[in-house]
């Protein structure tokens, strides 16, 4: 669950560029485990439970995002050009990989030398397929009219699913349909994460 929460942190903070606020994360005992602050100017700061900076992410006017460690040293950059090609570079500016999406909505990932590593494409029915560099199917995901997203492997076997009900409760299930975790957000914007047994594993609040 902790890995999942930090993935949510990164995605959530990235969406908040231009809005000054801080998100706090706590464990099942209510102890502060970390925070993410976006200053409204494209800078996001990640801190641990003691308030120590762990990393920063800044995005300039040209859309270039720079990742730095706790000492302010550049770790890498990401930038999307006018044609929609996104390029990842290391601390020295060397290309590590890139991605681009064509007119048919097919996204292709390439390594530093431009060789295809994999693709992703969503059809008109909302089914997204993932393929390797040879075009072999690796898996798929599809969201139905009720908002349930199901993930399948290359053979079409269900690997898990995610659903969000009308009250905003999100539930993660395994391949057998057993609940692995849930998240709910109250009227005050506090999100609570629980495991498959309903025990609280962490919370998130925004101020």
Coordinates of N, CA and C in Angstrom, one line a residue:
X1 N 0.8 -1.2 0.0 CA 0.0 0.0 0.0 C 0.9 1.3 0.0
X2 N 2.0 1.2 0.7 CA 2.9 2.4 0.8 C 3.3 2.9 -0.6
X3 N 3.7 1.8 -1.5 CA 4.2 2.2 -2.8 C 3.1 2.8 -3.6
X4 N 1.9 2.3 -3.4 CA 0.8 2.8 -4.2 C 0.5 4.2 -3.8
X5 N 0.6 4.5 -2.5 CA 0.3 5.9 -2.0 C 1.3 6.9 -2.5
X6 N 2.6 6.5 -2.6 CA 3.6 7.4 -3.1 C 3.4 7.6 -4.6
X7 N 2.8 6.6 -5.3 CA 2.5 6.8 -6.7 C 1.4 7.9 -6.9
X8 N 0.5 7.8 -5.9 CA -0.6 8.8 -5.9 C -0.1 10.1 -5.6
X9 N 0.9 10.2 -4.7 CA 1.5 11.5 -4.3 C 2.0 12.2 -5.5
X10 N 2.8 11.5 -6.3 CA 3.5 12.0 -7.5 C 2.5 12.5 -8.5
X11 N 1.5 11.7 -8.8 CA 0.5 12.1 -9.8 C -0.3 13.2 -9.3
X12 N -0.7 13.2 -8.0 CA -1.5 14.3 -7.4 C -0.8 15.6 -7.4
X13 N 0.5 15.6 -7.0 CA 1.3 16.8 -6.9 C 1.5 17.4 -8.3
X14 N 1.7 16.5 -9.3 CA 1.9 17.0 -10.6 C 0.7 17.7 -11.2
X15 N -0.5 17.3 -10.7 CA -1.7 17.9 -11.2 C -2.0 19.3 -10.6
X16 N -1.2 19.6 -9.5 CA -1.5 20.8 -8.8 C -0.7 22.0 -9.2
X17 N 0.1 21.9 -10.3 CA 0.9 23.0 -10.7 C 0.0 24.2 -10.9
X18 N 0.4 25.3 -10.2 CA -0.4 26.5 -10.3 C -1.3 26.8 -9.2
X19 N -1.4 25.8 -8.3 CA -2.2 25.9 -7.1 C -1.4 25.7 -5.8
X20 N -1.3 26.7 -5.0 CA -0.4 26.7 -3.8 C -1.2 26.0 -2.7
X21 N -0.7 24.8 -2.3 CA -1.2 24.0 -1.2 C -0.3 22.9 -0.8
X22 N -0.5 22.3 0.4 CA 0.3 21.2 0.9 C -0.6 20.0 1.2
X23 N -0.1 18.9 0.8 CA -0.8 17.6 1.1 C 0.0 16.9 2.1
X24 N -0.6 16.4 3.2 CA 0.0 15.7 4.3 C -0.4 14.2 4.3
X25 N 0.6 13.4 4.6 CA 0.4 11.9 4.6 C 0.7 11.4 6.0
X26 N -0.2 10.5 6.5 CA 0.0 10.0 7.9 C -0.2 8.5 7.8
X27 N 0.4 7.8 8.8 CA 0.3 6.3 8.8 C -1.0 6.0 9.6
X28 N -1.1 4.7 9.9 CA -2.3 4.2 10.5 C -2.5 4.7 11.9
X29 N -1.4 5.2 12.5 CA -1.5 5.7 13.9 C -1.6 7.2 13.9
X30 N -1.7 7.8 12.7 CA -1.9 9.3 12.7 C -0.6 10.1 12.7
X31 N 0.5 9.3 12.6 CA 1.8 10.0 12.6 C 2.2 10.5 11.2
X32 N 2.7 11.7 11.2 CA 3.0 12.3 9.9 C 4.2 11.6 9.2
X33 N 4.0 11.1 8.0 CA 5.0 10.4 7.3 C 5.7 11.1 6.1
X34 N 5.0 12.2 5.7 CA 5.5 13.0 4.6 C 4.6 14.1 4.2
X35 N 5.0 14.9 3.3 CA 4.2 16.0 2.8 C 4.7 16.4 1.4
X36 N 3.8 17.0 0.6 CA 4.1 17.5 -0.7 C 3.5 18.9 -0.8
X37 N 4.3 19.9 -1.1 CA 3.9 21.3 -1.2 C 4.2 21.8 -2.6
X38 N 3.1 22.3 -3.2 CA 3.2 23.0 -4.5 C 3.1 24.5 -4.3
X39 N 4.0 25.3 -4.7 CA 4.0 26.7 -4.4 C 3.2 27.6 -5.4
X40 N 2.7 27.0 -6.4 CA 1.9 27.8 -7.4 C 2.7 28.3 -8.5
X41 N 4.0 28.2 -8.5 CA 4.9 28.6 -9.5 C 5.6 27.5 -10.3
X42 N 5.0 26.3 -10.1 CA 5.6 25.1 -10.7 C 6.6 24.4 -10.0
X43 N 6.8 24.7 -8.7 CA 7.8 24.0 -7.8 C 7.1 23.1 -6.8
X44 N 7.4 21.9 -6.8 CA 6.9 20.9 -5.8 C 8.0 20.4 -4.9
X45 N 7.7 20.4 -3.6 CA 8.7 20.0 -2.7 C 8.2 18.8 -1.9
X46 N 9.0 17.7 -1.8 CA 8.6 16.5 -1.1 C 9.4 16.4 0.2
X47 N 8.7 16.2 1.3 CA 9.4 16.2 2.6 C 9.0 14.9 3.4
X48 N 9.9 14.5 4.2 CA 9.6 13.3 5.0 C 8.8 13.7 6.3
X49 N 8.6 12.8 7.2 CA 7.8 13.1 8.4 C 8.4 14.1 9.3
X50 N 9.7 14.3 9.2 CA 10.4 15.2 10.0 C 10.6 16.6 9.4
X51 N 10.0 16.7 8.2 CA 10.0 18.0 7.5 C 11.3 18.2 6.7
X52 N 12.1 17.2 6.5 CA 13.3 17.3 5.8 C 13.0 17.1 4.3
X53 N 13.6 17.9 3.4 CA 13.4 17.8 2.0 C 14.0 16.5 1.5
X54 N 13.2 15.8 0.7 CA 13.7 14.6 0.1 C 14.0 14.7 -1.4
X55 N 13.1 15.6 -2.0 CA 13.3 15.9 -3.5 C 12.5 17.1 -3.9
X56 N 12.8 17.7 -4.9 CA 12.0 18.8 -5.5 C 11.8 18.6 -7.0
X57 N 10.7 19.1 -7.5 CA 10.4 19.0 -8.9 C 10.0 20.4 -9.3
X58 N 10.6 20.9 -10.4 CA 10.2 22.3 -10.9 C 9.9 22.2 -12.4
X59 N 9.0 23.0 -12.8 CA 8.6 23.1 -14.2 C 8.7 24.5 -14.6
X60 N 9.5 24.8 -15.7 CA 9.7 26.2 -16.1 C 8.6 26.6 -17.2
X61 N 8.7 27.8 -17.7 CA 7.7 28.3 -18.6 C 7.7 27.5 -20.0
X62 N 8.8 26.8 -20.3 CA 8.9 26.1 -21.5 C 8.4 24.6 -21.3
X63 N 7.9 24.3 -20.1 CA 7.4 23.0 -19.9 C 8.5 22.0 -19.6
X64 N 9.7 22.4 -19.3 CA 10.7 21.5 -18.9 C 10.7 21.2 -17.4
X65 N 10.6 20.0 -17.0 CA 10.5 19.6 -15.6 C 11.8 19.0 -15.2
X66 N 12.3 19.6 -14.1 CA 13.6 19.1 -13.5 C 13.5 18.5 -12.2
X67 N 14.1 17.4 -12.0 CA 14.1 16.6 -10.7 C 15.4 16.8 -10.0
X68 N 15.3 17.2 -8.7 CA 16.5 17.4 -7.9 C 16.4 16.6 -6.6
X69 N 17.6 16.2 -6.0 CA 17.6 15.5 -4.8 C 17.5 16.4 -3.6
X70 N 17.7 15.9 -2.4 CA 17.5 16.7 -1.2 C 18.6 17.8 -1.1
X71 N 19.6 17.7 -1.8 CA 20.7 18.7 -1.8 C 20.6 19.7 -3.0
X72 N 19.5 19.5 -3.8 CA 19.3 20.4 -4.9 C 20.1 20.0 -6.1
X73 N 20.7 18.9 -6.1 CA 21.4 18.4 -7.3 C 20.5 17.8 -8.3
X74 N 20.7 18.2 -9.6 CA 19.8 17.7 -10.6 C 20.0 16.2 -10.9
X75 N 18.8 15.5 -10.9 CA 18.8 14.1 -11.1 C 18.4 13.7 -12.5
X76 N 17.6 14.6 -13.1 CA 17.2 14.3 -14.5 C 16.1 15.4 -14.9
X77 N 15.7 15.3 -16.2 CA 14.7 16.2 -16.7 C 13.7 15.5 -17.6
X78 N 12.6 16.1 -17.8 CA 11.6 15.6 -18.7 C 11.0 16.9 -19.5
X79 N 10.9 16.8 -20.8 CA 10.4 17.9 -21.5 C 9.6 17.4 -22.8
X80 N 8.5 18.0 -23.0 CA 7.7 17.7 -24.2 C 7.8 18.8 -25.2
X81 N 8.1 18.5 -26.5 CA 8.3 19.5 -27.5 C 6.9 19.8 -28.2
X82 N 7.0 20.7 -29.1 CA 5.8 21.2 -29.8 C 5.1 20.1 -30.6
X83 N 5.8 19.0 -30.9 CA 5.2 17.9 -31.7 C 4.6 16.8 -30.7
X84 N 4.8 17.1 -29.4 CA 4.2 16.1 -28.5 C 5.2 15.0 -28.1
X85 N 6.5 15.1 -28.5 CA 7.5 14.1 -28.1 C 8.0 14.5 -26.8
X86 N 8.0 13.5 -25.9 CA 8.5 13.7 -24.5 C 9.9 13.0 -24.4
X87 N 10.9 13.7 -23.9 CA 12.2 13.2 -23.8 C 12.7 13.2 -22.3
X88 N 13.3 12.1 -21.9 CA 13.8 12.0 -20.5 C 15.3 12.1 -20.6
X89 N 16.0 12.9 -19.8 CA 17.4 13.1 -19.8 C 18.0 12.9 -18.4
X90 N 19.2 12.4 -18.3 CA 19.8 12.2 -17.0 C 20.4 13.6 -16.5
X91 N 21.1 13.5 -15.4 CA 21.7 14.7 -14.8 C 22.7 15.5 -15.7
X92 N 23.3 14.7 -16.6 CA 24.2 15.3 -17.5 C 23.6 15.8 -18.8
X93 N 22.3 15.6 -19.0 CA 21.6 16.0 -20.2 C 21.6 15.0 -21.3
X94 N 22.1 13.8 -21.0 CA 22.0 12.7 -22.0 C 20.7 12.1 -22.0
X95 N 20.2 11.8 -23.3 CA 18.9 11.2 -23.5 C 18.8 9.8 -22.9
X96 N 17.8 9.6 -22.1 CA 17.6 8.2 -21.5 C 16.5 7.5 -22.2
X97 N 15.6 8.2 -22.7 CA 14.4 7.6 -23.4 C 13.5 8.7 -23.9
X98 N 12.4 8.3 -24.6 CA 11.5 9.2 -25.1 C 10.1 8.5 -25.4
X99 N 9.1 9.3 -25.6 CA 7.8 8.7 -25.9 C 7.1 9.7 -26.8
X100 N 6.3 9.2 -27.7 CA 5.5 10.1 -28.6 C 4.2 9.4 -29.0
X101 N 3.2 10.2 -29.3 CA 1.9 9.6 -29.6 C 1.5 10.1 -31.0
X102 N 1.1 9.1 -31.8 CA 0.8 9.4 -33.2 C -0.7 9.9 -33.4
X103 N -1.1 10.1 -34.6 CA -2.5 10.6 -34.9 C -3.6 9.6 -34.6
X104 N -3.2 8.4 -34.3 CA -4.2 7.4 -34.0 C -4.2 7.1 -32.5
X105 N -3.5 7.9 -31.8 CA -3.5 7.7 -30.3 C -2.6 6.6 -29.8
X106 N -1.7 6.1 -30.6 CA -0.7 5.1 -30.2 C 0.5 5.7 -29.7
X107 N 0.8 5.4 -28.4 CA 2.0 5.9 -27.8 C 3.2 4.9 -27.8
X108 N 4.3 5.4 -28.3 CA 5.5 4.5 -28.4 C 6.6 5.0 -27.5
X109 N 7.2 4.1 -26.7 CA 8.3 4.4 -25.9 C 9.6 3.9 -26.5
X110 N 10.7 4.7 -26.5 CA 11.9 4.4 -27.1 C 13.1 4.6 -26.1
X111 N 14.1 3.8 -26.3 CA 15.3 4.0 -25.4 C 16.2 5.1 -25.9
X112 N 17.3 5.3 -25.3 CA 18.2 6.4 -25.6 C 18.7 6.4 -27.1
X113 N 18.7 5.3 -27.8 CA 19.1 5.2 -29.1 C 18.0 5.3 -30.1
X114 N 16.8 5.4 -29.6 CA 15.6 5.5 -30.5 C 14.9 4.2 -30.8
X115 N 15.4 3.1 -30.2 CA 14.8 1.8 -30.5 C 13.5 1.7 -29.7
X116 N 12.5 1.1 -30.3 CA 11.2 1.0 -29.6 C 11.3 0.0 -28.5
X117 N 10.7 0.3 -27.4 CA 10.7 -0.5 -26.2 C 9.3 -1.1 -25.9
X118 N 8.3 -0.4 -26.4 CA 6.9 -0.8 -26.1 C 5.9 0.2 -26.6
X119 N 4.7 -0.2 -26.7 CA 3.6 0.7 -27.2 C 2.4 0.6 -26.3
X120 N 1.5 1.6 -26.4 CA 0.2 1.6 -25.7 C -0.8 2.3 -26.6
X121 N -2.0 1.6 -26.8 CA -3.0 2.3 -27.6 C -4.4 1.9 -27.1
X122 N -5.2 3.0 -27.2 CA -6.6 2.8 -26.7 C -7.5 2.9 -27.9
X123 N -8.4 1.9 -28.0 CA -9.3 1.8 -29.2 C -10.6 2.6 -28.9
X124 N -11.5 2.6 -29.8 CA -12.8 3.4 -29.7 C -13.7 2.8 -28.6
X125 N -13.4 1.6 -28.1 CA -14.2 1.0 -27.1 C -13.7 1.3 -25.7
X126 N -12.5 2.0 -25.7 CA -11.9 2.3 -24.4 C -11.0 1.2 -23.9
X127 N -10.6 0.2 -24.7 CA -9.7 -0.8 -24.3 C -8.3 -0.4 -24.7
X128 N -7.4 -0.4 -23.7 CA -6.0 -0.1 -23.9 C -5.2 -1.3 -23.9
X129 N -4.4 -1.5 -25.0 CA -3.5 -2.6 -25.1 C -2.0 -2.2 -25.0
X130 N -1.2 -3.0 -24.3 CA 0.2 -2.8 -24.1 C 1.0 -3.9 -24.9
X131 N 2.0 -3.4 -25.7 CA 2.8 -4.4 -26.4 C 4.2 -4.1 -26.2
X132 N 5.0 -5.2 -26.4 CA 6.5 -5.0 -26.3 C 7.1 -4.5 -27.6
X133 N 8.4 -4.5 -27.7 CA 9.1 -3.9 -28.8 C 8.9 -4.6 -30.1
X134 N 8.4 -5.9 -30.0 CA 8.1 -6.7 -31.2 C 6.7 -6.7 -31.6
X135 N 5.9 -5.9 -30.8 CA 4.5 -5.8 -31.1 C 3.6 -6.9 -30.4
X136 N 4.3 -7.7 -29.6 CA 3.6 -8.8 -28.9 C 2.7 -8.3 -27.7
X137 N 1.5 -8.7 -27.6 CA 0.6 -8.3 -26.6 C 1.2 -8.6 -25.2
X138 N 1.2 -7.7 -24.3 CA 1.7 -7.9 -22.9 C 0.6 -7.8 -21.9
X139 N -0.5 -7.1 -22.3 CA -1.6 -6.9 -21.3 C -2.6 -5.9 -21.8
X140 N -3.7 -5.7 -21.1 CA -4.7 -4.7 -21.5 C -5.4 -4.3 -20.3
X141 N -6.1 -3.2 -20.5 CA -7.0 -2.6 -19.4 C -8.2 -2.0 -20.1
X142 N -9.4 -2.1 -19.5 CA -10.6 -1.6 -20.1 C -11.5 -1.1 -19.0
X143 N -12.2 0.0 -19.2 CA -13.1 0.6 -18.2 C -14.5 0.5 -18.8
X144 N -15.4 -0.1 -18.0 CA -16.8 -0.3 -18.5 C -17.6 0.9 -18.2
X145 N -18.9 0.9 -18.5 CA -19.8 2.0 -18.4 C -20.1 2.4 -16.9
X146 N -19.7 1.5 -16.0 CA -19.9 1.7 -14.6 C -18.7 2.3 -13.9
X147 N -17.6 2.4 -14.7 CA -16.4 3.0 -14.2 C -15.4 2.0 -13.6
X148 N -15.7 0.7 -13.9 CA -14.8 -0.4 -13.4 C -13.7 -0.6 -14.4
X149 N -12.5 -0.5 -14.0 CA -11.3 -0.8 -14.8 C -10.8 -2.2 -14.5
X150 N -10.7 -3.0 -15.5 CA -10.1 -4.4 -15.4 C -8.8 -4.5 -16.1
X151 N -7.9 -5.1 -15.4 CA -6.5 -5.3 -16.0 C -6.4 -6.8 -16.3
X152 N -5.9 -7.1 -17.5 CA -5.7 -8.5 -18.0 C -4.3 -8.7 -18.5
X153 N -3.9 -9.9 -18.4 CA -2.5 -10.3 -19.0 C -2.6 -10.6 -20.5
X154 N -1.5 -11.0 -21.1 CA -1.5 -11.2 -22.5 C -2.5 -12.3 -22.9
X155 N -2.8 -13.2 -22.0 CA -3.7 -14.3 -22.4 C -5.2 -13.9 -22.1
X156 N -5.4 -12.7 -21.6 CA -6.8 -12.2 -21.4 C -7.3 -12.6 -20.0
X157 N -6.4 -13.1 -19.1 CA -6.8 -13.5 -17.8 C -6.8 -12.2 -16.9
X158 N -7.8 -12.1 -16.1 CA -8.0 -10.9 -15.2 C -6.9 -10.9 -14.1
X159 N -6.2 -9.8 -14.0 CA -5.1 -9.7 -13.0 C -5.6 -8.8 -11.8
X160 N -6.6 -8.0 -12.0 CA -7.1 -7.2 -10.9 C -8.1 -6.1 -11.5
X161 N -8.7 -5.4 -10.6 CA -9.6 -4.3 -11.1 C -9.7 -3.2 -10.1
X162 N -10.1 -2.0 -10.6 CA -10.3 -0.9 -9.7 C -11.7 -0.3 -10.0
X163 N -12.4 0.0 -9.0 CA -13.8 0.6 -9.2 C -13.9 1.8 -8.2
X164 N -14.6 2.8 -8.7 CA -15.0 4.0 -7.9 C -16.5 4.2 -7.9
X165 N -17.1 4.1 -6.7 CA -18.6 4.2 -6.7 C -19.1 5.6 -6.7
X166 N -20.4 5.8 -6.7 CA -20.9 7.1 -6.8 C -20.6 8.0 -5.6
X167 N -20.2 7.4 -4.5 CA -19.8 8.2 -3.3 C -18.3 8.5 -3.3
X168 N -17.6 8.1 -4.3 CA -16.2 8.4 -4.4 C -15.3 7.4 -3.8
X169 N -15.8 6.2 -3.4 CA -15.0 5.2 -2.7 C -14.3 4.3 -3.8
X170 N -13.0 4.2 -3.8 CA -12.3 3.5 -4.7 C -11.8 2.1 -4.1
X171 N -12.1 1.1 -4.9 CA -11.8 -0.3 -4.4 C -10.8 -1.0 -5.3
X172 N -9.8 -1.6 -4.8 CA -8.8 -2.4 -5.6 C -9.1 -3.9 -5.3
X173 N -9.2 -4.7 -6.3 CA -9.4 -6.1 -6.1 C -8.4 -6.9 -6.9
X174 N -8.1 -8.1 -6.4 CA -7.2 -9.0 -7.1 C -7.9 -9.8 -8.2
X175 N -7.1 -10.8 -8.8 CA -7.7 -11.5 -9.9 C -8.9 -12.4 -9.5
X176 N -9.1 -12.6 -8.2 CA -10.2 -13.4 -7.8 C -11.4 -12.6 -7.3
X177 N -11.2 -11.3 -7.4 CA -12.2 -10.3 -6.9 C -12.2 -10.0 -5.5
X178 N -11.1 -10.4 -4.8 CA -11.0 -10.1 -3.3 C -10.4 -8.7 -3.2
X179 N -11.0 -8.0 -2.2 CA -10.6 -6.6 -2.0 C -9.2 -6.6 -1.4
X180 N -8.3 -5.8 -2.0 CA -7.0 -5.6 -1.6 C -6.8 -4.3 -0.9
X181 N -7.7 -3.3 -1.1 CA -7.6 -2.0 -0.5 C -8.6 -1.1 -1.0
X182 N -8.9 0.0 -0.2 CA -9.8 1.0 -0.6 C -9.4 2.4 -0.2
X183 N -10.0 3.4 -0.8 CA -9.7 4.7 -0.4 C -11.0 5.5 -0.4
X184 N -11.2 6.4 0.6 CA -12.4 7.2 0.6 C -12.0 8.6 1.0
X185 N -12.7 9.6 0.5 CA -12.4 11.0 0.8 C -13.6 11.7 1.4
X186 N -13.5 12.3 2.6 CA -14.6 12.9 3.2 C -14.9 14.3 2.7
X187 N -15.8 15.0 3.3 CA -16.2 16.4 2.9 C -15.1 17.4 3.1
X188 N -14.2 17.1 4.0 CA -13.1 18.0 4.3 C -11.9 17.7 3.5
X189 N -12.0 16.8 2.5 CA -10.9 16.5 1.6 C -9.9 15.5 2.2
X190 N -10.2 14.9 3.3 CA -9.3 13.9 3.9 C -9.5 12.5 3.3
X191 N -8.5 12.0 2.7 CA -8.6 10.7 2.1 C -8.0 9.6 3.0
X192 N -8.7 8.5 3.2 CA -8.3 7.5 4.1 C -8.1 6.2 3.3
X193 N -6.9 5.6 3.5 CA -6.6 4.3 2.8 C -6.7 3.1 3.8
X194 N -7.4 2.1 3.3 CA -7.5 0.9 4.1 C -7.1 -0.4 3.4
X195 N -6.7 -1.4 4.1 CA -6.3 -2.6 3.5 C -7.5 -3.5 3.2
X196 N -7.3 -4.7 2.8 CA -8.3 -5.6 2.4 C -9.3 -6.0 3.5
X197 N -8.8 -5.8 4.8 CA -9.6 -6.1 6.0 C -10.3 -4.9 6.5
X198 N -10.1 -3.7 5.9 CA -10.7 -2.5 6.3 C -9.9 -1.7 7.4
X199 N -8.7 -2.2 7.6 CA -7.9 -1.5 8.6 C -7.2 -0.3 8.0
X200 N -7.2 0.8 8.6 CA -6.6 2.0 8.1 C -5.1 1.8 8.0
X201 N -4.5 2.2 6.8 CA -3.1 2.1 6.5 C -2.5 3.4 6.3
X202 N -3.3 4.5 6.1 CA -2.7 5.8 6.0 C -3.8 6.8 5.6
X203 N -3.5 8.1 5.7 CA -4.4 9.1 5.3 C -3.7 10.2 4.5
X204 N -4.5 11.0 3.8 CA -4.0 12.2 3.1 C -4.9 13.3 3.3
X205 N -4.3 14.5 3.7 CA -5.1 15.7 3.8 C -4.5 16.8 3.0
X206 N -5.3 17.7 2.5 CA -4.9 18.8 1.7 C -5.2 20.1 2.4
X207 N -4.3 21.1 2.5 CA -4.5 22.4 3.1 C -4.0 23.5 2.2

